[in-house]
Each structure stands twice: as structure tokens, then as C-alpha cells.
């Protein structure tokens, strides 16, 4: 008959041979990432050049799907949305010609400093733009 002090200890979890437990220094470093570092890691999705497009005024532009923490828009959708926006932009509201196209909120602004016209659309954290190119 076994006495209580003879009890066999419960099995301890084993570490993979190539793994060792993190040191206190490593653990503290892992939990002290700055918000800027975290934001960069989350927005590490690269911009995608989707190709050329012609604006309503005949200007040749490039469609860019901007990378963000939400991901990146597909090029076909980006080109389709901006094409419709350029065709219907005069229907937009205000001096920025704000218009919703296929769920995307699009607008065009003249930044006034470099005489560059900026056209872009946003939807669910994604951004597409028509840029000089």
C-alpha cells in the first residue's frame, strides 16, 4: 500500500529539443513593442501598381491599390471603380466631387500646392488611387 508521500509526480510538459523557455529579458522585450512598430507590422502589405487608366480629362494615370492593415484591393475592382468614377465624377457632390461607386467612397481634390489632382477611393479600410504615372 502506497503512502501519500510516495505519490508519483504528474508528468511535466516537455519542450522541443530546439526550443528553450524565453528568458525574462526576451519576454519583456516581446511585450514592449511600440505602437509605431506594431502599426508598421500590420500595414506591411505592399502597394500594387494595377496599370494605366485615362481620366475624364484625357490625363494618363496609374491605378494603385494601396496596402494597409486591412489588406489590398484587387486590381480589376480598382480599375473598374475608378473608370466608373471618372465617367460619373461630375455627378459627385461638392468641390471634391464625392461619389459612391460600387460601395467605394471616391473623391478628387486639387492640392493647390503642386497643382496635382489627387483621386482616390476608400472602402472597408482599403484604398485605391489614380496617380501620375
Coordinates of C-alpha atoms in Angstrom, one line a residue:
X1 CA 0.0 0.0 0.0
X2 CA 1.4 3.4 -1.0
X3 CA 1.5 6.2 1.4
X4 CA 0.7 9.7 0.3
X5 CA 4.4 10.9 0.3
X6 CA 5.1 8.1 -2.3
X7 CA 2.8 9.6 -4.9
X8 CA 4.3 9.7 -8.4
X9 CA 4.6 13.3 -9.6
X10 CA 2.5 14.4 -12.6
X11 CA 4.3 14.4 -15.9
X12 CA 5.8 17.8 -16.8
X13 CA 5.3 19.1 -20.4
X14 CA 8.4 18.6 -22.4
X15 CA 10.0 21.3 -24.7
X16 CA 11.0 20.6 -28.2
X17 CA 14.8 19.9 -28.1
X18 CA 15.5 23.0 -30.2
X19 CA 13.3 25.2 -28.0
X20 CA 14.2 26.7 -24.7
X21 CA 11.9 28.8 -22.5
X22 CA 12.2 32.5 -23.0
X23 CA 14.4 34.4 -20.7
X24 CA 13.0 37.3 -18.6
X25 CA 14.7 39.7 -20.9
X26 CA 13.3 38.2 -24.0
X27 CA 9.8 38.1 -22.5
X28 CA 9.9 41.7 -21.5
X29 CA 11.2 42.7 -25.0
X30 CA 8.4 40.8 -26.6
X31 CA 5.7 42.7 -24.7
X32 CA 7.2 46.2 -25.1
X33 CA 6.8 46.7 -28.9
X34 CA 6.0 50.3 -29.6
X35 CA 2.7 51.3 -31.3
X36 CA 4.6 52.5 -34.3
X37 CA 6.4 49.2 -34.7
X38 CA 3.0 47.4 -34.4
X39 CA 1.4 49.7 -36.9
X40 CA 4.3 49.1 -39.4
X41 CA 3.9 45.4 -39.0
X42 CA 0.2 45.5 -39.5
X43 CA 0.5 47.7 -42.6
X44 CA 3.3 45.7 -44.2
X45 CA 1.1 44.9 -47.2
X46 CA 2.8 46.4 -50.2
X47 CA 1.1 48.8 -52.7
X48 CA 0.1 47.2 -56.0
X49 CA 0.5 49.0 -59.3
X50 CA -2.6 47.9 -61.3
X51 CA -1.7 49.6 -64.6
X52 CA -2.8 52.6 -66.6
X53 CA -6.1 54.4 -66.8
X54 CA -7.3 57.5 -68.6
X55 CA -9.1 60.2 -66.6
X56 CA -12.1 62.0 -67.9
X57 CA -9.9 64.9 -69.0
X58 CA -7.7 62.6 -71.0
X59 CA -4.8 62.5 -68.5
X60 CA -2.9 59.2 -68.3
X61 CA -2.7 57.9 -64.8
X62 CA -1.8 54.7 -63.0
X63 CA -4.1 52.8 -60.7
X64 CA -2.6 51.9 -57.4
X65 CA -4.2 49.6 -54.8
X66 CA -2.7 50.8 -51.5
X67 CA -1.5 48.2 -49.0
X68 CA -3.0 48.6 -45.5
X69 CA -3.7 46.6 -42.3
X70 CA -7.0 45.6 -44.0
X71 CA -5.1 44.2 -47.0
X72 CA -5.1 45.4 -50.6
X73 CA -7.9 45.8 -53.1
X74 CA -7.9 43.7 -56.3
X75 CA -6.7 45.4 -59.4
X76 CA -9.8 44.5 -61.5
X77 CA -12.1 46.1 -59.0
X78 CA -9.8 49.1 -58.6
X79 CA -9.7 49.8 -62.3
X80 CA -13.5 49.2 -62.6
X81 CA -14.3 51.6 -59.8
X82 CA -12.0 54.4 -60.9
X83 CA -13.2 54.0 -64.5
X84 CA -16.8 54.5 -63.4
X85 CA -15.8 57.3 -61.1
X86 CA -14.1 59.2 -64.0
X87 CA -17.2 58.6 -66.2
X88 CA -19.6 59.9 -63.5
X89 CA -17.3 62.2 -61.4
X90 CA -19.3 65.3 -62.5
X91 CA -22.3 63.8 -60.6
X92 CA -20.3 64.0 -57.4
X93 CA -21.1 66.3 -54.5
X94 CA -19.1 69.4 -53.6
X95 CA -15.7 70.6 -54.9
X96 CA -14.2 67.2 -54.2
X97 CA -16.8 65.5 -56.4
X98 CA -17.6 62.9 -53.7
X99 CA -19.4 60.0 -55.2
X100 CA -20.0 56.4 -54.1
X101 CA -19.2 53.8 -56.7
X102 CA -19.9 50.1 -56.0
X103 CA -19.6 50.8 -52.3
X104 CA -16.4 52.8 -52.6
X105 CA -16.4 56.5 -51.5
X106 CA -14.4 58.3 -54.1
X107 CA -13.3 61.9 -54.4
X108 CA -10.9 64.2 -56.3
X109 CA -9.0 67.1 -54.8
X110 CA -6.6 69.6 -56.2
X111 CA -3.9 70.0 -53.6
X112 CA -3.2 73.6 -54.8
X113 CA 0.5 73.4 -54.0
X114 CA 1.9 71.4 -56.8
X115 CA -1.2 71.6 -59.0
X116 CA -1.5 67.9 -58.7
X117 CA -5.0 66.4 -58.7
X118 CA -5.5 63.5 -56.3
X119 CA -8.2 60.9 -56.9
X120 CA -8.8 58.1 -54.6
X121 CA -11.5 55.8 -53.2
X122 CA -11.9 54.1 -49.8
X123 CA -14.0 51.1 -48.6
X124 CA -13.7 48.9 -45.5
X125 CA -10.2 50.1 -44.7
X126 CA -8.9 49.6 -48.3
X127 CA -7.7 52.5 -50.5
X128 CA -7.3 52.8 -54.3
X129 CA -5.9 55.8 -56.1
X130 CA -5.2 57.2 -59.5
X131 CA -1.7 58.7 -59.5
X132 CA 0.5 60.5 -62.1
X133 CA 2.4 57.9 -63.9

